[in-house]
Coordinates of C-alpha atoms in Angstrom, one line a residue:
M1 CA 82.6 15.9 27.2
A2 CA 81.6 14.8 23.7
V3 CA 84.0 11.4 23.8
S4 CA 82.8 10.8 27.3
R5 CA 79.5 10.7 26.4
V6 CA 80.0 8.5 23.5
C7 CA 81.9 6.1 25.6
W8 CA 79.1 5.8 28.3
A9 CA 76.7 5.1 25.5
R10 CA 79.1 2.4 23.9
A11 CA 79.8 0.8 27.3
A12 CA 76.0 0.8 27.9
L13 CA 75.2 -0.8 24.8
W14 CA 78.0 -3.7 25.0
G15 CA 77.8 -4.1 29.0
S16 CA 81.3 -3.0 29.4
A17 CA 80.9 -0.6 31.8
G18 CA 78.9 0.1 35.3
P19 CA 75.5 0.8 35.9
P20 CA 74.5 3.5 33.7
G21 CA 72.1 6.4 35.3
P22 CA 68.5 6.8 35.0
Y23 CA 68.6 9.0 32.1
V24 CA 70.7 6.7 30.2
A25 CA 68.5 3.4 31.4
R26 CA 65.2 5.1 29.7
R27 CA 67.1 6.0 26.7
L28 CA 68.4 2.5 26.4
Q29 CA 64.9 0.8 27.0
F30 CA 63.6 2.7 24.1
V31 CA 66.2 2.0 22.0
R32 CA 65.6 -1.9 22.6
S33 CA 62.1 -1.8 22.3
G34 CA 62.5 0.1 19.0
L35 CA 65.0 -2.6 17.7
A36 CA 62.3 -5.5 19.0
W37 CA 59.1 -4.1 17.6
G38 CA 60.8 -2.1 14.4
A39 CA 60.5 1.5 13.5
P40 CA 57.4 3.6 15.0
R41 CA 54.1 3.3 12.9
S42 CA 54.0 6.0 10.5
S43 CA 51.2 8.6 11.3
K44 CA 49.3 7.5 7.8
L45 CA 48.5 4.4 9.2
H46 CA 46.0 6.1 11.7
L47 CA 42.4 6.4 10.8
S48 CA 40.7 9.5 9.6
P49 CA 38.1 10.9 11.7
K50 CA 35.4 10.0 9.2
A51 CA 36.7 6.6 9.3
D52 CA 36.9 6.2 13.0
V53 CA 33.0 7.4 13.0
K54 CA 31.8 5.0 10.1
S55 CA 33.7 1.9 12.1
L56 CA 31.8 3.3 15.6
I57 CA 28.2 3.2 13.4
S58 CA 29.2 -0.3 11.8
Y59 CA 29.8 -1.5 15.4
V60 CA 26.6 0.0 17.1
V61 CA 24.6 -1.6 13.9
T62 CA 26.2 -4.8 14.7
K63 CA 25.7 -4.8 18.2
T64 CA 22.0 -3.4 17.8
K65 CA 21.3 -6.3 15.2
V66 CA 22.8 -9.0 18.0
I67 CA 20.5 -7.4 20.4
N68 CA 17.4 -7.2 18.4
G69 CA 17.9 -10.9 17.2
K70 CA 18.2 -12.3 20.8
Y71 CA 14.9 -10.3 21.8
H72 CA 13.1 -11.5 18.5
R73 CA 14.0 -15.2 19.9
F74 CA 13.1 -14.3 23.6
L75 CA 9.4 -13.0 22.3
G76 CA 9.2 -16.0 19.9
R77 CA 9.8 -18.3 22.8
H78 CA 8.0 -16.8 25.6
F79 CA 5.5 -14.8 24.0
P80 CA 4.5 -17.0 20.5
R81 CA 1.4 -14.5 20.2
F82 CA 2.4 -11.2 20.8
Y83 CA 5.4 -12.2 18.5
V84 CA 3.3 -12.8 15.6
L85 CA 1.4 -9.3 16.1
Y86 CA 4.6 -7.8 16.6
T87 CA 6.2 -8.9 13.7
I88 CA 3.4 -7.9 11.3
F89 CA 3.5 -4.5 13.0
M90 CA 7.0 -4.0 12.4
K91 CA 6.7 -5.6 8.7
G92 CA 3.6 -3.3 8.3
L93 CA 5.5 0.3 9.4
Q94 CA 8.4 -1.0 6.8
M95 CA 6.1 -1.3 4.0
L96 CA 4.2 1.9 4.8
W97 CA 7.5 3.7 4.9
A98 CA 8.6 1.9 1.6
D99 CA 5.1 3.3 0.0
A100 CA 5.6 6.7 1.4
K101 CA 9.1 7.0 -0.2
K102 CA 7.6 5.5 -3.6
A103 CA 4.8 8.0 -3.5
R104 CA 7.4 10.8 -2.8
R105 CA 9.5 10.1 -5.6
I106 CA 6.7 9.8 -8.0
R107 CA 5.2 13.0 -6.9
T108 CA 8.5 14.8 -7.4
N109 CA 8.8 13.2 -10.7
M110 CA 5.3 14.4 -11.7
W111 CA 6.5 18.3 -10.6
K112 CA 10.0 18.1 -12.1
H113 CA 8.4 17.1 -15.3
N114 CA 4.8 18.7 -15.0
I115 CA 3.2 15.4 -15.6
K116 CA -0.8 14.9 -14.8
F117 CA -1.9 11.7 -12.8
H118 CA -3.7 10.4 -16.2
Q119 CA -0.3 10.5 -17.7
L120 CA 1.5 8.4 -15.4
S121 CA 2.1 4.7 -15.9
Y122 CA -0.8 2.2 -14.6
R123 CA 1.1 1.1 -11.4
E124 CA 2.3 4.5 -10.4
M125 CA -1.2 5.5 -10.8
E126 CA -2.7 2.9 -8.4
H127 CA 0.2 3.4 -6.0
L128 CA -0.8 6.8 -5.5
R129 CA -4.6 6.1 -5.3
Q130 CA -3.7 3.3 -2.9
F131 CA -0.9 5.0 -0.6
R132 CA -3.7 8.1 -0.7
R133 CA -6.3 5.6 1.0
D134 CA -3.7 4.6 3.3
V135 CA -2.7 7.8 4.5
T136 CA -6.3 8.6 4.9
K137 CA -6.9 6.3 7.6
C138 CA -3.3 6.5 9.2
L139 CA -4.3 10.4 9.6
F140 CA -7.6 9.3 11.4
L141 CA -5.5 7.3 14.0
G142 CA -3.0 10.3 14.2
I143 CA -6.0 12.6 15.0
L144 CA -7.2 10.0 17.9
S145 CA -3.9 10.3 19.4
I146 CA -3.4 13.6 20.0
P147 CA -4.9 13.9 23.2
P148 CA -2.5 13.0 26.2
F149 CA -2.5 9.6 27.2
A150 CA -4.8 8.5 24.1
N151 CA -2.3 6.4 22.3
Y152 CA -2.5 3.5 24.8
L153 CA -6.2 4.0 23.9
V154 CA -5.5 3.8 20.2
F155 CA -3.4 0.7 20.4
L156 CA -6.3 -1.1 22.1
L157 CA -8.6 0.0 19.5
M158 CA -6.1 -1.3 16.8
Y159 CA -5.9 -4.7 18.3
L160 CA -9.7 -5.0 19.0
F161 CA -11.0 -3.7 15.5
P162 CA -8.2 -3.9 12.7
R163 CA -10.3 -4.1 9.7
Q164 CA -12.0 -0.5 10.7
L165 CA -8.7 1.0 11.9
L166 CA -5.6 -0.6 10.4
I167 CA -4.7 -0.8 6.4
Q168 CA -3.7 -4.1 4.9
H169 CA -0.2 -4.1 6.1
F170 CA -1.0 -4.6 9.3
W171 CA -3.1 -7.5 8.6
T172 CA -2.4 -11.2 9.1
P173 CA -2.9 -13.4 5.8
K174 CA -6.0 -14.5 7.3
Q175 CA -7.3 -11.6 8.2
Q176 CA -6.9 -10.3 4.7
I177 CA -9.0 -13.0 3.1
D178 CA -11.7 -12.7 6.0
F179 CA -11.8 -9.0 6.0
L180 CA -12.2 -8.7 1.7
D181 CA -15.1 -11.1 2.4
I182 CA -16.6 -9.1 5.2
Y183 CA -16.0 -5.9 2.7
H184 CA -17.7 -7.6 -0.2
A185 CA -20.6 -8.8 1.6
L186 CA -21.2 -5.3 2.6
R187 CA -21.5 -3.9 -0.7
K188 CA -23.4 -6.9 -2.2
Q189 CA -26.2 -5.5 0.0
S190 CA -26.8 -2.7 -2.0
H191 CA -27.1 -4.8 -5.7
P192 CA -30.8 -5.6 -5.3
E193 CA -31.3 -2.2 -4.3
I194 CA -29.3 -0.9 -7.3
L195 CA -31.0 -3.3 -9.7
C196 CA -34.6 -2.0 -8.7
Y197 CA -33.6 1.3 -9.4
L198 CA -32.8 0.1 -12.8
E199 CA -36.2 -1.5 -12.9
K200 CA -37.9 1.6 -11.9
V201 CA -36.5 4.3 -14.5
I202 CA -37.7 1.7 -17.4
P203 CA -41.2 3.9 -17.7
L204 CA -39.0 6.7 -17.9
I205 CA -37.1 5.8 -20.8
S206 CA -38.8 7.6 -24.2
D207 CA -37.0 5.3 -26.3
S208 CA -38.8 2.2 -27.1
G209 CA -35.6 0.1 -28.4
L210 CA -33.9 1.2 -25.3
R211 CA -36.4 0.5 -22.9
W212 CA -36.8 -3.1 -24.6
H213 CA -33.1 -3.5 -24.0
M214 CA -33.2 -2.4 -20.3
T215 CA -36.1 -4.8 -19.5
E216 CA -34.1 -7.5 -21.0
L217 CA -31.2 -6.9 -19.2
C218 CA -32.7 -6.5 -16.0
T219 CA -34.5 -9.8 -17.0
K220 CA -31.2 -11.6 -17.3
M221 CA -29.8 -10.2 -14.1
Q222 CA -32.8 -11.5 -12.0
R223 CA -32.3 -15.0 -13.7
G224 CA -28.9 -15.2 -12.5
T225 CA -27.3 -14.5 -16.1
H226 CA -24.2 -12.7 -16.6
P227 CA -24.7 -10.0 -19.4
A228 CA -22.9 -9.8 -22.6
I229 CA -21.1 -6.5 -23.5
H230 CA -23.0 -5.6 -26.4
D231 CA -26.0 -6.0 -23.9
I232 CA -24.7 -3.5 -21.9
L233 CA -23.2 -1.0 -24.2
A234 CA -26.7 -0.9 -26.1
L235 CA -27.6 1.3 -23.1
R236 CA -24.9 3.8 -22.9
E237 CA -27.2 6.6 -24.1
C238 CA -29.5 5.7 -21.2
F239 CA -26.5 6.4 -18.6
S240 CA -25.3 9.6 -20.4
N241 CA -28.2 11.6 -20.0
H242 CA -31.8 11.4 -18.1
P243 CA -32.6 9.2 -16.5
L244 CA -29.7 7.5 -15.4
G245 CA -27.0 10.1 -16.1
M246 CA -24.4 11.2 -13.3
N247 CA -26.2 14.1 -13.0
Q248 CA -29.9 12.8 -12.5
L249 CA -29.0 10.1 -9.9
H250 CA -31.4 10.4 -6.9
A251 CA -29.7 10.6 -3.4
L252 CA -30.9 7.0 -2.6
Q253 CA -29.4 5.6 -5.9
M254 CA -26.0 7.5 -5.0
K255 CA -26.1 5.9 -1.4
A256 CA -26.5 2.3 -2.9
L257 CA -23.9 3.0 -5.5
S258 CA -21.4 4.3 -2.7
R259 CA -22.0 1.1 -0.6
A260 CA -21.4 -0.6 -3.9
M261 CA -17.7 1.3 -4.2
L262 CA -17.2 0.9 -0.5
L263 CA -17.5 4.6 -0.1
T264 CA -19.3 6.1 3.0
P265 CA -22.9 6.9 2.1
Y266 CA -23.5 9.0 5.1
L267 CA -22.5 12.0 3.5
P268 CA -24.9 15.1 1.8
P269 CA -25.8 14.3 -1.9
V270 CA -23.7 17.0 -3.5
L271 CA -20.7 15.5 -1.6
L272 CA -21.8 11.7 -2.9
R273 CA -21.9 13.0 -6.3
Y274 CA -18.9 14.4 -6.2
R275 CA -16.9 11.5 -4.6
L276 CA -18.4 8.8 -7.0
K277 CA -17.2 11.2 -10.2
T278 CA -13.8 11.5 -8.8
H279 CA -13.6 7.5 -7.9
T280 CA -15.2 6.4 -11.0
T281 CA -13.0 9.2 -13.1
V282 CA -10.0 7.7 -11.4
I283 CA -11.0 3.9 -12.2
H284 CA -11.4 5.3 -16.0
Q285 CA -8.2 6.6 -16.1
L286 CA -6.5 3.0 -14.2
D287 CA -8.5 1.2 -17.2
K288 CA -7.0 2.9 -19.9
A289 CA -3.4 2.9 -18.4
L290 CA -4.0 -0.8 -17.9
A291 CA -5.0 -1.6 -21.5
K292 CA -2.1 0.3 -22.8
L293 CA 0.3 -1.9 -20.5
G294 CA -1.7 -5.3 -21.1
I295 CA -3.2 -7.5 -18.7
G296 CA -0.4 -10.1 -19.5
Q297 CA 2.1 -7.8 -17.6
L298 CA 0.1 -8.1 -14.3
T299 CA 1.3 -10.2 -11.4
A300 CA -1.4 -12.3 -10.1
Q301 CA -2.0 -10.5 -7.1
E302 CA -2.1 -7.4 -9.0
V303 CA -4.9 -8.6 -11.2
K304 CA -6.6 -10.0 -8.4
S305 CA -6.4 -6.5 -6.8
A306 CA -7.9 -5.0 -9.7
C307 CA -10.6 -7.2 -9.9
Y308 CA -11.9 -6.2 -6.1
L309 CA -11.4 -2.7 -6.6
R310 CA -14.1 -3.0 -9.6
G311 CA -16.3 -4.7 -7.8
L312 CA -15.5 -8.4 -8.0
N313 CA -14.6 -10.5 -5.1
S314 CA -11.5 -12.2 -6.4
T315 CA -10.2 -14.0 -3.3
H316 CA -11.9 -17.1 -4.2
I317 CA -11.9 -17.0 -7.9
A318 CA -8.7 -18.6 -10.1
E319 CA -6.2 -16.3 -11.6
E320 CA -7.3 -17.1 -15.4
R321 CA -11.0 -16.4 -14.7
C322 CA -9.9 -13.1 -12.7
R323 CA -8.0 -12.2 -16.1
T324 CA -10.9 -12.9 -18.1
W325 CA -13.1 -11.2 -16.5
L326 CA -10.6 -7.9 -16.3
G327 CA -10.5 -8.3 -19.9
E328 CA -14.2 -8.1 -20.3
W329 CA -14.2 -4.8 -17.9
L330 CA -11.4 -3.4 -20.2
Q331 CA -13.7 -3.9 -22.9
L332 CA -16.2 -2.2 -21.8
S333 CA -14.4 0.8 -20.3
C334 CA -12.3 1.3 -23.1
S335 CA -15.5 2.0 -25.3
L336 CA -17.0 4.6 -23.1
K337 CA -16.2 8.3 -23.1
A338 CA -18.3 10.4 -20.7
E339 CA -20.6 7.9 -19.6
L340 CA -19.1 7.6 -16.2
S341 CA -22.5 6.5 -14.7
L342 CA -22.6 3.2 -16.7
L343 CA -19.0 2.6 -15.6
L344 CA -20.0 3.0 -12.0
H345 CA -23.2 0.7 -12.1
N346 CA -20.9 -2.2 -14.1
V347 CA -19.1 -2.5 -10.5
V348 CA -22.7 -4.6 -9.9
L349 CA -23.9 -5.6 -13.8
L350 CA -20.4 -7.7 -14.5
S351 CA -19.8 -8.8 -10.9
I352 CA -23.2 -10.0 -9.5
N353 CA -23.6 -13.0 -11.8
Y354 CA -20.3 -13.8 -12.7
T355 CA -19.4 -17.7 -12.7
G356 CA -17.2 -18.5 -9.5
T357 CA -18.6 -15.9 -7.3
R358 CA -19.9 -16.8 -4.0
R359 CA -23.6 -16.1 -3.4

């Protein structure tokens, strides 16, 4: 039997016998395919399940990018104005997400190493300060979106009132300049009122020398003269105690100073005083960190942002003049210790008559 099977196989291979049976035909087909294509692939060449998942994910990502590109081209070709808004909105979301990750990383580092806010570097402190303000604005929009179907109304309000409801990440370049000008015009409205309060307290100053310095300072400000640093520092005693100390300010004064700092004035006097103290303390801490870093290490945008925060409309001033003004501010700020009220008034005193500012 074994010999006959061998003979059959040999005859089938060399064609010397009759037609083989179906079983032999299937075996021959398998053998010929093996001879033509080589040995079967090893199981080691197959991708692992993890590699299969990675390849599937890369395929989906590639297809998504292709579809997204076609969608962008379609919007840009048929709806150009909407495409501009859509692009700004998507980039704004990306920047906000990047800010959130950076703020979380800074917070985690503070918690791990027991670091206080004033011990951070200048850029980390400024990032946390700005991110806190941005989150506050975004939370307000989130609260408005809670009722059913209110999100459609929120989108409409965001389109109609971008300055009031959106953060700078979602502004167009033109809107950034226009809105900063509007905000500065709003805080400029409080400058005459603040200077008027300074004139009213002159009779309340007991020291004759300080009274004379205050009169000279107010006269220079009314004439349009930019005050020198030593003229302001000569009055630091008036701003540390009566009549211009932080705890001695009246409600109307605090409302005017809140408008100058772009803070809401529609709060009770206790909360106004607390917010002014907190805001001025943060700026003082930023000044110390910036003095340690050096103004020369800042980019042009960082310099302009720092000047705008401290009361100067830097959007229309050259970078070198902004650096000069910021150097004057730091010289004065680093000379102060507990005179927060004087630092708060410098938002007006140093910016109102600076060369290059819009009248």
